Amino acid sequence: MPDAPEKTIAAVLARHKGDGTRLMQILREVQEELGWLAPETITEIARGIGWPRARVEGTAAFYSFFHTRPRGKYCVLWSDNITDRMLGNRDLMLALCKKLWLEPARLSEDGLVSVNTTSCTGMCDQGPAVLVNYRAITRMTPERVDQMAELIRNQVPLDEWPADWFRVEDNIRRKDALLDHGLVPGEALAAAMEKGSKAFLDEVKASGLRGRGGAGFTTGMKWEICRDAPGSAHYVVCNADEGEPGTFKDRVLLTSYADLVFEGMTLAGYAVGAQKGLLYLRGEYRYMKDALEAVLARRRGEKLLGSRILDKDFTFDIEIHFGAGAYICGEESALIESLEGKPGRPRIRPPFPVTRGYLDQPTTVNNVETLAASCLVARHGGAWYAKLGTAKSAGTKLMSVSGDVERPGIYEYPYGVTVAQILADAGARDTQAVQVSGPSGVCVAAEEFGRRICFEDIPTAGAFMVFDESRDMFEVARNFAHFFAHESCGFCTPCRVGTQVVARLMDKLAENHGSPYDIDEMFKMHRLMQGASHCGLGNSACNPLFDTLNKFRPAYERRLKSLEYEPAFDLDAALSQARQMTRRDDAGAHLSNED
Amino acid sequence: MNANTATPAKTKLRVATTSLAGCFGCHMSFLDIDERILQLVELVEFDRSPITDIKHCGPCDLGIIEGGVCNAENVHVLHEFRKNCKILVAMGACAVNGGLPAQRNHLDLRDILEEVYQTEPGLTHGGIPNDPELPLPLNKVHPIHEVVKIDYFLPGCPPPADAIWKFLTDLLAGRTPHLGHGLLHYD
Ligand SMILES: Cc1cc2nc3c(=O)[nH]c(=O)nc-3n(C[C@H](O)[C@H](O)[C@H](O)COP(=O)(O)O)c2cc1C
Ligand code: SF4
Ligand code: SF4
């Protein structure tokens, strides 16, 4: 018998000591128990944390994984990245809907089930992927769809579904310095603490280690600014939001290299003088919770976390926070807002998080891979690390390879590897293009496959989506346009409106209503959004469009209806209802584009 | 007047205006430029417009459209303007977005016609008019750029007279219109 809702809410609030900055976790835990966040629930939570109700509702409404309306006993979300599309997710989703007598995005009349899409869930190497009640399922097939419909109709609890469905593979295909680290837990930390925090920080600076989250900021410099910034406390945040479609390397690191990641966070804490680290894990990776908590518990037992780490005067512990389905929370200042229980809207910078971040205190936000790599620096020294890779890009990089390749998965290379090399290793054939670093990255065409993965040439957060010659690059760009339109946080007008305008123009072209004017308009949007948006999302939202328009223009031109302006809809069909109601069919009851 | 040989005698620009699915509020706001209209007629000549009552548009330099597209006739008029005007401007929220008339878009046109002409008590039930003279309504109301290419957009409901004046004088002088601070606001 489940407890009365008030009891559940009270228990969750007590667990979090009524602390409003923990609102994200409170909402998630309450929703996990009660199914959705009813108006009374929101009121109760607001009272419990002493916030105005509207603020709690504002947070609940911002995140796609929070439900302020009844959601159904089974909530099936299909990952809708282009790689899932290429693996046939649309047909599978429609088949599931048909079996359940359901339209996509609608709750079934009996309130049992809803089926919808969601942004990339980070399973691109083993799609088509779905989330059922926010638990990840990989490798969907028509057979699995049939079975799933049965399980749902018979209301079989999720825990009794075939365990194999929930299996997530690492698919590590190539290891280098990081994945072959050979360290035992605590080894890197002991080495750093042997040197002392200042000397260790100098090693990090000497290593040339740069951020793996996308921007490529020098890690040593970031830590030094943070360390030197005045504040009552310092914080380390590990950015495991991994929302960029096509990226899944942080998932693998946290699955099989969690010790390395936590040790990296501890090293960062040691370097900047923090006592607390927060792992911000995307809601899609909720299934990792128990395993990660177990690693943390073990590390506490081994004196690698907690007070008097390795019996020295250093205290540090790590807590896991979950996101709730918002790509923008990968942006570090939005992430911090989210950590504080607020909607994930990027802050106005400066001040940057390194001086005023979490709870307004100096905070270093680093990517999972950056932190893991810092262990190598601690163990082997800065000079050793700096020798790996290229002059301006020290070390190795994990690439998340997916799409049209024989062996999708994780490939680790020293920086400087060519696109062609990765393609060859992954077994790609007849490749037309590679989207490096996800929708906000660059689209690389065949004649550029000699280019190199490094900050000097193609910087990347690690996504590497491969498209062979059978693929339509226009559809790739259209998928990305919809991704950005869905994920824009809505804070600033250029991006909120611009991403929608672009998505609609792409749909207009897709429906064969396009004209060259529409292409001009998209270029205009690109310039406008790049210059006027508040954060990186808006700045880069038109990148895929711009790249594909330049490199694959015929994919667009093929779709143009004519070189004259074309209406956005079929003029004659727009009179259909009036014709039906008036029973008219005279010349005046029809329209064409030429008068 | 200064007779300056460097500037050739100015031919007046021809301007046409019309109201489609709008309330004429934009045209009223246009007239609110008040005595500046005397300056304007020094520069322009009106072709088809509610001001002149000319029924069809001839070749023009500038066409100004108020209102969105709600019926077949609106489409014809818009085509006529696009064919004849070198520059076409969407004036006001209805032309730019569909505006107030587009509020009907979340209802099915068939339900609307049925309710208004057949079932709603208190209205005369003459049946749905089907005289070929009458333009048929479109299933949905559309902004004008969804039907023809529009060169410039002048937002506002209605745009204030000063904004219209700034916009027109920019255009007439060959400058890309720029409303700037104060003339572009949300309320
Ligand atoms: C829209 C947007 C999304 C981002 N998503 C991520 C992400 O998922 N993971 C990540 O590590 N960094 C992401 N970043 C970059 C972070 O803001 C930040 O630069 C990074 O976490 C810093 O870590 P690093 O120095 O180790 O790279 C994103 C940035 C933007 C603008
Ligand atoms: S650019 Fe987009 S995501 Fe960034 S703040 Fe503006 S609306 Fe939000
Ligand atoms: S924009 Fe406003 S004033 Fe102009 S036609 Fe529409 S409703 Fe009337």
XYZ file of C-alpha atoms in Angstrom, chain A residues 493 496 504 508 517-518 520-521 524 565-569 571-595, chain B residues 69 71-72 75-77 79-80 83 108-111 113-114 118 128-140 142 144-151 186:
78
model
C 14.065 36.413 -28.211
C 13.420 31.506 -28.782
C 9.328 25.998 -39.748
C 8.318 24.260 -45.477
C 13.807 33.299 -50.567
C 13.423 30.792 -47.765
C 17.999 33.600 -47.866
C 15.817 33.919 -44.820
C 19.584 35.892 -42.228
C 8.369 32.765 -54.100
C 6.248 29.920 -52.854
C 3.414 30.119 -50.347
C 3.889 28.200 -47.123
C 0.753 26.150 -47.755
C -3.645 27.775 -51.510
C -6.382 25.749 -53.178
C -6.512 23.138 -50.424
C -6.962 25.981 -47.933
C -10.450 26.539 -49.376
C -11.491 22.888 -48.951
C -13.627 23.298 -45.865
C -15.477 26.332 -47.180
C -16.094 24.505 -50.483
C -17.486 21.554 -48.593
C -19.781 23.676 -46.468
C -21.064 25.860 -49.320
C -21.075 23.057 -51.920
C -19.452 25.494 -54.347
C -17.085 24.419 -57.094
C -17.119 27.434 -59.406
C -13.940 29.127 -60.575
C -14.139 31.591 -57.691
C -14.045 28.691 -55.270
C -10.502 27.781 -56.306
C -7.086 29.387 -55.977
C -3.709 29.002 -57.615
C -0.403 30.697 -57.055
C -0.596 32.527 -60.391
C -3.456 34.933 -60.865
C -5.084 36.611 -45.400
C -10.202 34.508 -47.772
C -9.756 33.893 -51.488
C -5.109 36.100 -51.932
C -6.026 37.730 -55.265
C -5.394 41.224 -53.943
C -1.031 38.612 -55.776
C -1.999 41.805 -57.577
C 2.927 41.616 -59.194
C -12.504 24.302 -37.305
C -13.911 26.512 -40.064
C -16.775 24.069 -40.647
C -17.846 24.346 -37.025
C -19.858 28.282 -40.359
C -22.313 25.804 -38.955
C -27.252 27.162 -38.843
C -24.319 29.128 -45.234
C -24.029 31.778 -47.976
C -22.836 30.248 -51.214
C -23.210 33.059 -53.736
C -20.280 32.826 -56.207
C -19.885 36.598 -55.759
C -18.688 36.029 -52.219
C -15.083 35.095 -51.560
C -14.681 31.808 -49.699
C -12.899 31.902 -46.349
C -9.641 29.942 -46.027
C -9.444 27.067 -43.574
C -7.016 29.159 -41.536
C -2.356 33.298 -42.562
C 0.846 37.579 -45.668
C 4.440 36.349 -45.972
C 3.063 32.841 -46.159
C 1.466 33.733 -49.478
C 3.850 36.136 -51.222
C 7.362 37.395 -50.634
C 7.357 40.352 -48.266
C 10.303 42.706 -48.229
C 5.943 45.700 -26.583
